[in-house]
Amino acid sequence: MRVPLIAGNWKMNTTVSEAVGLVKEMLPGLDRVKNVEKVVCPPYVSLSAVREVINGTTIKLGAQNLHFMEKGAYTGEVSPVMLAGLCEYVIIGHSERRQYFDETDEIVNKKIKAALKAGLEPILCIGERLEENEAGKTEEVVTGQLKSALSGTVYPVGFVIAYEPVWAIGTGKAATGRQANDTIGLIRRTIAELYGGEAAGDVRILYGGSVTAANAAEFMEQPEIDGALVGGASLKPDEFLSIVRQTAEIR
Ligand code: PGA
């Protein structure tokens, strides 16, 4: 039985005090929802402050990125060991990192290994760009990204994958439930090829890309979809809470 997971990726939004305000506003409602794992991913600078607010609750914390080295002369970077004491999850390979910060499959692979070594649970993001989708290359791109990201790893328990078609992120143009379910089914079959059927049955695979309270049910009703990685709507307490509640009702 895979416990559904809803993660809010706040991206580069909120000051420390705004982050604390946001999590405090969501907390009572979120904490009451059972049988769904709830994760918030604020910017690095707010992780400690948000941690203090959520301590002792059912809300979990994730970072949005990490460096793959443990420590050293890498000005401005944050290492897996620094995050390990603070959060449970870390988003790796988000398309915005691939697009604006030149994160390659090779870097994503190093980050995955570093996160696992530090005891963090990666939320690995994969997804095709619009032109790749239109050229019928979704399958090739998604399985390629998955295999490179996981290259050289043994199957990690607690591992989470987010299928996020790049054309659906922040555009208001979500995939359909059916499309997302098909690609996520393909991702699960690839995990079965790589690590066997038990791993494929365990791994949680989320959909991400313009998920809102209005379309969440369409995704959660799909058998292959285990939750959502939510961007814009995760900054709106009522929307995020509604997505989490609908997930609990449907699953
Ligand atoms: P969005 O972002 O929900 O704003 O489309 C999703 C994501 O980037 O994870």
Coordinates of N, CA and C and ligand atoms in Angstrom, one line a residue:
M1 N 0.8 -1.2 0.0 CA 0.0 0.0 0.0 C 0.9 1.3 0.0
R2 N 0.7 2.0 -1.1 CA 1.5 3.3 -1.1 C 0.7 4.4 -0.5
V3 N 1.3 5.1 0.5 CA 0.7 6.2 1.1 C 0.8 7.4 0.1
P4 N -0.3 8.0 -0.2 CA -0.2 9.2 -1.1 C 0.6 10.3 -0.5
L5 N 1.2 11.1 -1.4 CA 2.1 12.2 -0.9 C 1.8 13.5 -1.7
I6 N 1.6 14.5 -0.9 CA 1.4 15.8 -1.6 C 2.5 16.7 -1.1
A7 N 3.3 17.2 -2.0 CA 4.4 18.1 -1.6 C 4.2 19.5 -2.3
G8 N 4.4 20.5 -1.5 CA 4.3 21.9 -2.0 C 5.7 22.4 -2.2
N9 N 6.0 22.8 -3.5 CA 7.2 23.4 -3.8 C 7.0 24.9 -3.9
W10 N 7.6 25.6 -2.9 CA 7.3 27.0 -2.8 C 8.2 27.8 -3.7
K11 N 9.2 27.1 -4.3 CA 10.2 27.8 -5.2 C 10.8 29.0 -4.6
M12 N 11.1 30.0 -5.4 CA 11.8 31.2 -4.8 C 10.8 32.2 -4.3
N13 N 9.9 31.8 -3.4 CA 8.9 32.7 -2.9 C 8.9 32.6 -1.4
T14 N 8.5 33.7 -0.7 CA 8.4 33.9 0.7 C 9.7 34.3 1.4
T15 N 9.6 35.4 2.2 CA 10.7 35.7 3.1 C 10.6 34.7 4.3
V16 N 11.5 34.8 5.2 CA 11.4 33.9 6.4 C 10.1 34.1 7.1
S17 N 9.7 35.4 7.4 CA 8.5 35.6 8.1 C 7.3 35.2 7.3
E18 N 7.3 35.4 6.0 CA 6.2 35.0 5.2 C 6.0 33.4 5.2
A19 N 7.2 32.8 5.2 CA 7.2 31.3 5.2 C 6.6 30.8 6.5
V20 N 7.0 31.4 7.6 CA 6.4 31.0 8.9 C 4.9 31.2 8.9
G21 N 4.5 32.4 8.4 CA 3.1 32.8 8.4 C 2.3 31.8 7.6
L22 N 2.9 31.4 6.4 CA 2.2 30.5 5.5 C 2.0 29.1 6.1
V23 N 3.1 28.6 6.7 CA 2.9 27.2 7.3 C 2.0 27.2 8.5
K24 N 2.1 28.3 9.3 CA 1.1 28.4 10.4 C -0.3 28.4 10.0
E25 N -0.6 29.1 8.9 CA -1.9 29.2 8.4 C -2.4 27.8 7.9
M26 N -1.5 27.0 7.3 CA -2.0 25.7 6.8 C -2.0 24.6 7.8
L27 N -1.2 24.8 8.8 CA -0.9 23.7 9.7 C -2.1 23.0 10.4
P28 N -3.0 23.8 11.0 CA -4.1 23.1 11.7 C -4.9 22.2 10.7
G29 N -5.2 22.7 9.6 CA -6.0 21.9 8.6 C -5.2 20.7 8.1
L30 N -4.0 20.9 7.7 CA -3.2 19.8 7.1 C -2.9 18.7 8.2
D31 N -2.7 19.2 9.4 CA -2.3 18.2 10.4 C -3.5 17.2 10.7
R32 N -4.7 17.7 10.4 CA -5.9 16.8 10.7 C -6.1 15.8 9.6
V33 N -5.5 16.0 8.5 CA -5.8 15.0 7.4 C -4.9 13.8 7.6
K34 N -5.5 12.6 7.6 CA -4.8 11.3 7.9 C -4.6 10.6 6.6
N35 N -3.7 9.7 6.6 CA -3.4 8.8 5.4 C -2.9 9.5 4.2
V36 N -2.4 10.7 4.3 CA -1.7 11.4 3.2 C -0.5 12.0 3.8
E37 N 0.7 11.8 3.2 CA 1.9 12.4 3.6 C 1.9 13.8 3.1
K38 N 2.2 14.8 4.0 CA 2.1 16.2 3.6 C 3.5 16.8 3.7
V39 N 4.0 17.4 2.7 CA 5.4 17.9 2.7 C 5.4 19.3 2.2
V40 N 6.1 20.2 2.9 CA 6.3 21.6 2.4 C 7.8 21.8 2.1
C41 N 8.1 22.5 1.0 CA 9.4 22.7 0.6 C 9.7 24.2 0.4
P42 N 10.0 24.9 1.5 CA 10.3 26.3 1.4 C 11.7 26.6 1.0
P43 N 12.1 27.8 0.7 CA 13.4 28.1 0.4 C 14.4 27.7 1.5
Y44 N 15.7 27.5 1.2 CA 16.7 27.1 2.2 C 16.6 28.0 3.4
V45 N 16.6 29.3 3.2 CA 16.7 30.2 4.4 C 15.6 30.1 5.4
S46 N 14.5 29.5 5.0 CA 13.3 29.3 5.9 C 13.2 27.9 6.5
L47 N 14.1 27.0 6.1 CA 13.9 25.6 6.5 C 13.9 25.5 8.1
S48 N 14.9 26.2 8.7 CA 14.9 26.1 10.2 C 13.7 26.6 10.8
A49 N 13.3 27.8 10.4 CA 12.1 28.5 11.0 C 10.8 27.6 10.8
V50 N 10.7 27.1 9.6 CA 9.5 26.2 9.3 C 9.6 24.9 10.1
R51 N 10.8 24.4 10.2 CA 11.0 23.2 11.0 C 10.4 23.4 12.5
E52 N 10.8 24.5 13.0 CA 10.3 24.8 14.4 C 8.8 24.8 14.5
V53 N 8.2 25.3 13.5 CA 6.7 25.4 13.5 C 6.1 24.0 13.4
I54 N 6.7 23.2 12.6 CA 6.0 21.9 12.3 C 6.5 20.8 13.2
N55 N 7.5 21.0 14.0 CA 7.9 20.0 14.9 C 6.7 19.4 15.7
G56 N 6.7 18.1 15.8 CA 5.6 17.5 16.6 C 4.3 17.4 15.9
T57 N 4.3 17.8 14.6 CA 3.0 17.6 13.8 C 3.3 16.5 12.7
T58 N 2.3 16.3 11.9 CA 2.4 15.3 10.8 C 3.0 15.9 9.5
I59 N 3.3 17.2 9.5 CA 3.9 17.8 8.3 C 5.4 17.5 8.2
K60 N 5.8 17.2 7.0 CA 7.2 17.0 6.8 C 7.8 18.1 6.0
L61 N 9.2 18.1 6.0 CA 9.9 19.2 5.4 C 10.8 18.7 4.3
G62 N 10.8 19.5 3.2 CA 11.7 19.2 2.1 C 12.5 20.4 1.6
A63 N 13.7 20.2 1.1 CA 14.5 21.2 0.5 C 14.2 21.2 -1.0
Q64 N 14.6 22.2 -1.7 CA 14.3 22.3 -3.2 C 15.5 21.9 -4.0
N65 N 16.6 21.7 -3.3 CA 17.9 21.4 -4.1 C 18.9 21.0 -3.1
L66 N 20.1 20.6 -3.6 CA 21.3 20.4 -2.7 C 22.5 20.3 -3.6
H67 N 23.7 20.5 -3.0 CA 24.9 20.2 -3.7 C 25.3 18.8 -3.5
F68 N 26.1 18.2 -4.4 CA 26.4 16.8 -4.2 C 27.6 16.5 -3.3
M69 N 28.4 17.6 -3.0 CA 29.6 17.4 -2.2 C 29.1 17.6 -0.7
E70 N 29.9 16.9 0.2 CA 29.5 17.0 1.6 C 29.9 18.3 2.2
K71 N 31.1 18.8 1.8 CA 31.5 20.2 2.3 C 32.7 20.7 1.4
G72 N 33.1 21.9 1.7 CA 34.2 22.4 1.0 C 34.0 23.7 0.4
A73 N 34.9 24.1 -0.5 CA 35.0 25.5 -1.1 C 34.0 25.6 -2.2
Y74 N 32.7 25.6 -1.9 CA 31.7 25.7 -3.0 C 30.7 26.8 -2.5
T75 N 31.3 28.1 -2.6 CA 30.6 29.2 -2.1 C 29.1 29.3 -2.6
G76 N 28.3 29.4 -1.6 CA 26.8 29.6 -1.9 C 26.0 28.3 -1.9
E77 N 26.7 27.2 -1.8 CA 26.0 25.9 -1.9 C 25.6 25.3 -0.6
V78 N 24.7 24.4 -0.6 CA 24.2 23.7 0.6 C 24.3 22.2 0.5
S79 N 25.0 21.6 1.4 CA 25.3 20.2 1.3 C 24.3 19.2 1.8
P80 N 24.3 18.0 1.4 CA 23.3 17.0 1.9 C 23.4 16.8 3.4
V81 N 24.6 16.9 4.0 CA 24.7 16.7 5.5 C 24.1 17.8 6.2
M82 N 24.2 19.0 5.6 CA 23.5 20.2 6.3 C 22.0 20.0 6.3
L83 N 21.5 19.4 5.2 CA 20.0 19.3 5.1 C 19.5 18.1 5.9
A84 N 20.4 17.1 6.1 CA 19.9 15.8 6.7 C 19.4 16.1 8.1
G85 N 20.0 17.0 8.8 CA 19.5 17.3 10.2 C 18.2 18.1 10.2
L86 N 17.8 18.7 9.1 CA 16.7 19.6 9.0 C 15.5 19.1 8.4
C87 N 15.7 18.3 7.2 CA 14.5 17.9 6.5 C 14.5 16.4 6.2
E88 N 13.4 15.9 5.7 CA 13.2 14.5 5.4 C 13.4 14.3 3.9
Y89 N 13.0 15.3 3.1 CA 12.9 15.2 1.6 C 13.8 16.2 1.0
V90 N 14.2 15.9 -0.3 CA 14.8 17.0 -1.1 C 14.4 16.8 -2.6
I91 N 14.0 17.9 -3.2 CA 13.6 17.8 -4.6 C 14.9 17.8 -5.4
I92 N 15.0 16.9 -6.3 CA 16.2 16.9 -7.2 C 15.9 16.8 -8.7
G93 N 16.6 17.6 -9.4 CA 16.4 17.6 -10.9 C 15.1 18.3 -11.4
H94 N 14.6 19.3 -10.6 CA 13.5 20.0 -11.1 C 13.8 20.6 -12.4
S95 N 12.8 20.7 -13.3 CA 13.1 21.2 -14.6 C 13.6 22.6 -14.6
E96 N 13.2 23.4 -13.6 CA 13.7 24.8 -13.6 C 15.2 24.8 -13.3
R97 N 15.7 23.8 -12.5 CA 17.2 23.7 -12.3 C 17.8 23.2 -13.6
R98 N 17.2 22.3 -14.3 CA 17.8 21.8 -15.5 C 17.9 22.9 -16.5
Q99 N 16.8 23.7 -16.6 CA 16.7 24.8 -17.6 C 17.5 26.0 -17.3
Y100 N 17.5 26.5 -16.0 CA 18.1 27.8 -15.7 C 19.5 27.6 -15.1
F101 N 19.8 26.4 -14.6 CA 21.1 26.2 -13.9 C 21.9 25.1 -14.5
D102 N 21.5 24.8 -15.7 CA 22.3 23.8 -16.5 C 22.5 22.5 -15.8
E103 N 21.6 22.0 -15.0 CA 21.7 20.7 -14.3 C 21.5 19.6 -15.4
T104 N 22.6 18.8 -15.5 CA 22.5 17.7 -16.5 C 22.1 16.4 -15.8
D105 N 21.8 15.4 -16.6 CA 21.5 14.1 -16.0 C 22.6 13.6 -15.1
E106 N 23.8 13.9 -15.5 CA 25.0 13.5 -14.7 C 25.0 14.1 -13.3
I107 N 24.7 15.4 -13.3 CA 24.7 16.1 -12.0 C 23.5 15.6 -11.1
V108 N 22.4 15.4 -11.8 CA 21.2 14.9 -11.1 C 21.6 13.5 -10.5
N109 N 22.3 12.7 -11.2 CA 22.7 11.4 -10.7 C 23.6 11.5 -9.4
K110 N 24.5 12.5 -9.5 CA 25.4 12.7 -8.3 C 24.6 13.2 -7.1
K111 N 23.6 14.1 -7.4 CA 22.8 14.6 -6.3 C 21.9 13.5 -5.7
I112 N 21.4 12.6 -6.5 CA 20.6 11.5 -6.0 C 21.4 10.7 -5.1
K113 N 22.6 10.3 -5.5 CA 23.5 9.4 -4.7 C 23.9 10.2 -3.4
A114 N 24.2 11.4 -3.5 CA 24.6 12.2 -2.3 C 23.4 12.3 -1.3
A115 N 22.2 12.5 -1.8 CA 21.0 12.6 -0.9 C 20.8 11.3 -0.2
L116 N 20.9 10.2 -1.0 CA 20.6 8.9 -0.4 C 21.6 8.6 0.7
K117 N 22.9 8.9 0.4 CA 24.0 8.7 1.3 C 23.7 9.4 2.7
A118 N 23.2 10.6 2.5 CA 22.9 11.4 3.7 C 21.6 11.0 4.4
G119 N 20.9 10.1 3.9 CA 19.6 9.7 4.5 C 18.4 10.5 4.2
L120 N 18.6 11.3 3.1 CA 17.4 12.2 2.7 C 16.6 11.4 1.6
E121 N 15.3 11.6 1.6 CA 14.5 10.9 0.6 C 14.4 11.9 -0.7
P122 N 14.9 11.5 -1.8 CA 14.8 12.3 -3.0 C 13.4 12.3 -3.6
I123 N 13.0 13.5 -4.1 CA 11.8 13.6 -4.9 C 12.5 13.9 -6.3
L124 N 12.7 12.9 -7.1 CA 13.3 13.1 -8.4 C 12.3 13.5 -9.4
C125 N 12.6 14.7 -10.0 CA 11.7 15.2 -11.1 C 12.2 14.9 -12.5
I126 N 11.3 14.3 -13.3 CA 11.6 14.1 -14.7 C 10.4 14.5 -15.5
G127 N 10.7 14.8 -16.8 CA 9.6 15.2 -17.6 C 10.1 15.8 -18.9
E128 N 9.2 15.7 -19.9 CA 9.6 16.1 -21.3 C 9.2 17.5 -21.6
R129 N 10.0 18.2 -22.5 CA 9.6 19.5 -22.9 C 8.6 19.4 -24.0
L130 N 8.0 20.6 -24.3 CA 6.9 20.7 -25.2 C 7.3 20.1 -26.6
E131 N 8.4 20.5 -27.1 CA 8.8 20.0 -28.4 C 9.1 18.5 -28.4
E132 N 9.6 18.0 -27.3 CA 9.8 16.6 -27.2 C 8.5 15.8 -27.2
N133 N 7.5 16.4 -26.5 CA 6.2 15.8 -26.4 C 5.5 15.8 -27.8
E134 N 5.7 16.9 -28.5 CA 5.0 17.0 -29.8 C 5.7 16.1 -30.8
A135 N 7.0 15.8 -30.6 CA 7.7 14.9 -31.5 C 7.5 13.5 -31.1
G136 N 6.7 13.2 -30.2 CA 6.4 11.8 -29.7 C 7.5 11.2 -29.0
K137 N 8.3 12.0 -28.3 CA 9.5 11.5 -27.6 C 9.4 11.4 -26.1
T138 N 8.2 11.5 -25.6 CA 8.0 11.5 -24.2 C 8.6 10.3 -23.5
E139 N 8.3 9.1 -24.1 CA 8.7 7.9 -23.5 C 10.2 7.8 -23.4
E140 N 10.8 8.2 -24.5 CA 12.3 8.1 -24.6 C 13.0 9.1 -23.6
V141 N 12.4 10.3 -23.6 CA 13.0 11.3 -22.7 C 12.9 10.9 -21.2
V142 N 11.7 10.5 -20.9 CA 11.4 10.2 -19.5 C 12.2 9.0 -19.0
T143 N 12.2 7.9 -19.8 CA 12.9 6.8 -19.3 C 14.4 7.0 -19.3
G144 N 14.9 7.8 -20.3 CA 16.3 8.2 -20.3 C 16.7 9.0 -19.1
Q145 N 15.9 10.0 -18.7 CA 16.2 10.8 -17.5 C 16.2 9.9 -16.3
L146 N 15.2 9.0 -16.2 CA 15.1 8.1 -15.1 C 16.3 7.2 -14.9
K147 N 16.7 6.6 -16.0 CA 17.8 5.6 -16.0 C 19.1 6.4 -15.6
S148 N 19.3 7.5 -16.2 CA 20.6 8.2 -15.9 C 20.6 8.7 -14.4
A149 N 19.4 9.2 -13.9 CA 19.4 9.7 -12.6 C 19.7 8.6 -11.6
L150 N 19.2 7.4 -11.9 CA 19.4 6.3 -10.9 C 20.6 5.4 -11.2
S151 N 21.3 5.7 -12.2 CA 22.5 4.9 -12.6 C 23.4 4.6 -11.4
G152 N 23.7 3.4 -11.2 CA 24.7 3.1 -10.1 C 24.0 3.1 -8.7
T153 N 22.7 3.1 -8.6 CA 22.1 3.1 -7.3 C 21.4 1.7 -7.0
V154 N 21.4 1.3 -5.8 CA 20.5 0.2 -5.5 C 19.2 0.7 -5.2
Y155 N 18.1 -0.1 -5.2 CA 16.8 0.5 -5.1 C 16.6 1.2 -3.7
P156 N 16.4 2.5 -3.7 CA 16.3 3.2 -2.5 C 14.8 3.2 -1.9
V157 N 14.7 2.7 -0.7 CA 13.4 2.6 0.0 C 13.0 4.1 0.3
G158 N 11.8 4.4 0.0 CA 11.3 5.7 0.3 C 11.5 6.7 -0.8
F159 N 12.0 6.2 -1.9 CA 12.3 7.0 -3.1 C 11.0 7.5 -3.7
V160 N 11.0 8.8 -4.1 CA 9.8 9.4 -4.7 C 10.2 9.9 -6.1
I161 N 9.3 9.7 -7.1 CA 9.6 10.3 -8.4 C 8.4 11.2 -8.7
A162 N 8.7 12.4 -9.3 CA 7.6 13.3 -9.8 C 7.7 13.4 -11.3
Y163 N 6.6 13.0 -12.0 CA 6.6 13.2 -13.4 C 6.0 14.6 -13.6
E164 N 6.8 15.4 -14.2 CA 6.4 16.8 -14.4 C 6.7 17.2 -15.9
P165 N 5.7 17.1 -16.7 CA 5.9 17.5 -18.1 C 6.2 19.0 -18.1
V166 N 7.3 19.4 -18.7 CA 7.8 20.8 -18.6 C 6.8 21.8 -19.1
W167 N 6.0 21.4 -20.1 CA 5.0 22.3 -20.7 C 3.8 22.5 -19.8
A168 N 3.7 21.8 -18.7 CA 2.6 21.9 -17.8 C 3.0 22.7 -16.5
I169 N 4.3 23.0 -16.3 CA 4.7 23.6 -15.1 C 4.5 25.2 -15.2
G170 N 3.7 25.6 -14.3 CA 3.5 27.1 -14.2 C 2.7 27.7 -15.3
T171 N 2.2 26.9 -16.2 CA 1.5 27.4 -17.4 C 0.0 27.4 -17.3
G172 N -0.5 26.7 -16.3 CA -2.0 26.6 -16.2 C -2.5 25.5 -17.1
K173 N -1.6 24.9 -17.9 CA -2.1 23.9 -18.8 C -1.6 22.5 -18.3
A174 N -2.4 21.9 -17.5 CA -2.0 20.6 -16.9 C -2.2 19.5 -17.9
A175 N -1.5 18.4 -17.7 CA -1.7 17.2 -18.5 C -3.1 16.7 -18.1
T176 N -3.7 15.8 -18.9 CA -4.9 15.2 -18.4 C -4.6 14.0 -17.5
G177 N -5.5 13.6 -16.7 CA -5.3 12.5 -15.8 C -4.8 11.3 -16.5
R178 N -5.5 11.0 -17.6 CA -5.2 9.9 -18.4 C -3.7 9.9 -19.0
Q179 N -3.3 11.1 -19.5 CA -1.9 11.2 -20.0 C -0.9 11.0 -18.9
A180 N -1.2 11.6 -17.8 CA -0.2 11.5 -16.7 C -0.2 10.1 -16.2
N181 N -1.3 9.4 -16.1 CA -1.4 8.0 -15.6 C -0.6 7.1 -16.6
D182 N -0.7 7.3 -17.9 CA 0.0 6.5 -18.8 C 1.5 6.6 -18.7
T183 N 2.0 7.9 -18.6 CA 3.4 8.1 -18.5 C 3.9 7.6 -17.1
I184 N 3.1 7.7 -16.1 CA 3.6 7.2 -14.8 C 3.6 5.7 -14.8
G185 N 2.6 5.1 -15.5 CA 2.7 3.6 -15.6 C 4.0 3.2 -16.3
L186 N 4.4 4.0 -17.3 CA 5.6 3.7 -18.0 C 6.8 3.8 -17.1
I187 N 6.8 4.8 -16.2 CA 7.9 5.0 -15.3 C 7.9 3.8 -14.3
R188 N 6.8 3.4 -13.9 CA 6.7 2.3 -12.9 C 7.3 1.0 -13.6
R189 N 6.9 0.8 -14.9 CA 7.5 -0.4 -15.6 C 9.0 -0.3 -15.7
T190 N 9.5 0.9 -15.9 CA 10.9 1.1 -16.0 C 11.6 0.8 -14.6
I191 N 11.0 1.2 -13.6 CA 11.5 0.8 -12.2 C 11.5 -0.7 -12.0
A192 N 10.4 -1.4 -12.6 CA 10.4 -2.8 -12.5 C 11.5 -3.5 -13.2
E193 N 11.8 -2.9 -14.4 CA 12.9 -3.4 -15.2 C 14.2 -3.3 -14.4
L194 N 14.4 -2.1 -13.8 CA 15.7 -1.8 -13.2 C 15.8 -2.5 -11.8
Y195 N 14.8 -2.6 -11.1 CA 14.9 -3.0 -9.7 C 13.9 -4.2 -9.3
G196 N 13.1 -4.6 -10.2 CA 12.2 -5.7 -9.9 C 10.8 -5.2 -9.5
G197 N 9.9 -6.1 -9.4 CA 8.4 -5.8 -9.2 C 8.1 -5.3 -7.9
E198 N 8.9 -5.7 -6.8 CA 8.5 -5.2 -5.5 C 8.8 -3.7 -5.4
A199 N 10.0 -3.3 -5.9 CA 10.4 -1.9 -6.0 C 9.3 -1.1 -6.7
A200 N 8.9 -1.6 -7.9 CA 7.9 -0.9 -8.7 C 6.6 -0.8 -8.0
G201 N 6.2 -1.7 -7.1 CA 5.0 -1.7 -6.4 C 5.1 -0.7 -5.2
D202 N 6.3 -0.5 -4.8 CA 6.5 0.4 -3.6 C 6.7 1.9 -3.9
V203 N 7.4 2.1 -5.1 CA 7.8 3.5 -5.4 C 6.6 4.4 -5.6
R204 N 6.7 5.6 -4.9 CA 5.6 6.5 -5.1 C 5.9 7.5 -6.3
I205 N 5.0 7.6 -7.2 CA 5.2 8.4 -8.4 C 4.1 9.5 -8.4
L206 N 4.6 10.8 -8.3 CA 3.6 11.9 -8.3 C 3.5 12.5 -9.7
Y207 N 2.4 13.2 -9.8 CA 2.3 14.1 -11.0 C 2.5 15.5 -10.6
G208 N 3.1 16.3 -11.4 CA 3.3 17.7 -11.1 C 3.2 18.6 -12.4
G209 N 2.6 19.7 -12.3 CA 2.4 20.6 -13.4 C 1.0 21.2 -13.4
S210 N 0.9 22.4 -12.8 CA -0.4 23.1 -12.8 C -1.5 22.3 -12.1
V211 N -1.1 21.7 -11.0 CA -2.2 21.0 -10.2 C -2.8 22.1 -9.3
T212 N -4.1 22.0 -9.3 CA -4.9 23.0 -8.5 C -6.0 22.2 -7.7
A213 N -6.7 22.9 -6.9 CA -7.9 22.3 -6.2 C -8.9 21.8 -7.2
A214 N -9.0 22.6 -8.4 CA -10.0 22.2 -9.3 C -9.7 21.0 -10.2
N215 N -8.4 20.7 -10.3 CA -8.1 19.5 -11.2 C -7.5 18.3 -10.4
A216 N -7.3 18.5 -9.1 CA -6.5 17.5 -8.3 C -7.2 16.1 -8.4
A217 N -8.6 16.1 -8.3 CA -9.3 14.9 -8.2 C -9.0 14.0 -9.5
E218 N -8.9 14.7 -10.6 CA -8.7 14.0 -11.9 C -7.4 13.2 -11.8
F219 N -6.4 13.7 -11.1 CA -5.1 13.0 -11.0 C -5.2 11.9 -9.9
M220 N -5.8 12.2 -8.8 CA -5.8 11.3 -7.7 C -6.7 10.1 -8.0
E221 N -7.6 10.2 -8.9 CA -8.4 9.0 -9.2 C -7.7 8.0 -10.1
Q222 N -6.6 8.4 -10.6 CA -5.8 7.5 -11.5 C -5.0 6.4 -10.7
P223 N -5.1 5.2 -11.1 CA -4.5 4.1 -10.3 C -2.9 4.2 -10.1
E224 N -2.3 4.8 -11.1 CA -0.8 4.8 -11.1 C -0.3 6.1 -10.3
I225 N -1.1 7.1 -10.1 CA -0.7 8.3 -9.6 C -0.8 8.3 -8.0
D226 N 0.4 8.6 -7.4 CA 0.4 8.5 -5.9 C 0.4 9.8 -5.2
G227 N 0.1 10.9 -5.9 CA 0.1 12.2 -5.2 C 0.6 13.3 -6.2
A228 N 0.9 14.4 -5.7 CA 1.3 15.5 -6.5 C 2.4 16.4 -6.0
L229 N 3.2 17.0 -6.9 CA 4.1 18.0 -6.5 C 3.5 19.3 -7.0
V230 N 3.2 20.2 -6.1 CA 2.4 21.3 -6.4 C 3.2 22.6 -6.2
G231 N 3.2 23.4 -7.3 CA 4.0 24.7 -7.2 C 3.1 25.8 -6.8
G232 N 2.6 26.6 -7.8 CA 1.8 27.8 -7.5 C 0.7 27.6 -6.4
A233 N -0.1 26.5 -6.6 CA -1.2 26.3 -5.6 C -0.7 26.0 -4.2
S234 N 0.5 25.7 -4.0 CA 1.0 25.4 -2.7 C 1.2 26.6 -1.8
L235 N 1.2 27.8 -2.5 CA 1.4 29.1 -1.8 C 0.0 29.6 -1.3
K236 N -1.0 28.9 -1.7 CA -2.4 29.4 -1.3 C -2.9 28.4 -0.3
P237 N -3.0 28.7 1.0 CA -3.4 27.7 2.0 C -4.7 26.9 1.7
D238 N -5.7 27.7 1.2 CA -7.0 27.0 1.0 C -6.9 26.0 -0.1
E239 N -6.1 26.4 -1.2 CA -6.0 25.5 -2.4 C -5.2 24.2 -2.0
F240 N -4.1 24.5 -1.3 CA -3.2 23.3 -0.9 C -3.9 22.4 0.0
L241 N -4.6 22.9 1.0 CA -5.4 22.1 1.9 C -6.5 21.3 1.2
S242 N -7.1 22.0 0.2 CA -8.2 21.3 -0.6 C -7.6 20.1 -1.4
I243 N -6.4 20.3 -2.0 CA -5.7 19.2 -2.7 C -5.4 18.0 -1.8
V244 N -4.9 18.4 -0.6 CA -4.6 17.3 0.4 C -5.9 16.6 0.8
R245 N -6.9 17.3 1.1 CA -8.2 16.7 1.6 C -8.8 15.8 0.5
Q246 N -8.8 16.3 -0.7 CA -9.4 15.5 -1.8 C -8.6 14.2 -2.0
T247 N -7.3 14.3 -1.9 CA -6.4 13.1 -2.0 C -6.8 12.1 -0.9
A248 N -7.0 12.6 0.3 CA -7.4 11.7 1.4 C -8.7 11.0 1.1
E249 N -9.7 11.8 0.6 CA -11.0 11.2 0.3 C -11.0 10.2 -0.8
I250 N -10.2 10.5 -1.8 CA -10.2 9.6 -3.0 C -9.4 8.3 -2.8
R251 N -8.2 8.4 -2.0 CA -7.4 7.2 -1.9 C -7.7 6.4 -0.7
Ligands
PGA1 P1 3.1 24.4 -10.8 O1 4.6 23.9 -10.5 O2 2.2 23.7 -9.9 O3 3.2 25.9 -10.4 O4 2.9 24.2 -12.2 C1 4.9 22.6 -10.3 C2 6.3 22.3 -10.0 O5 7.2 23.1 -10.6 O6 6.7 21.4 -9.2

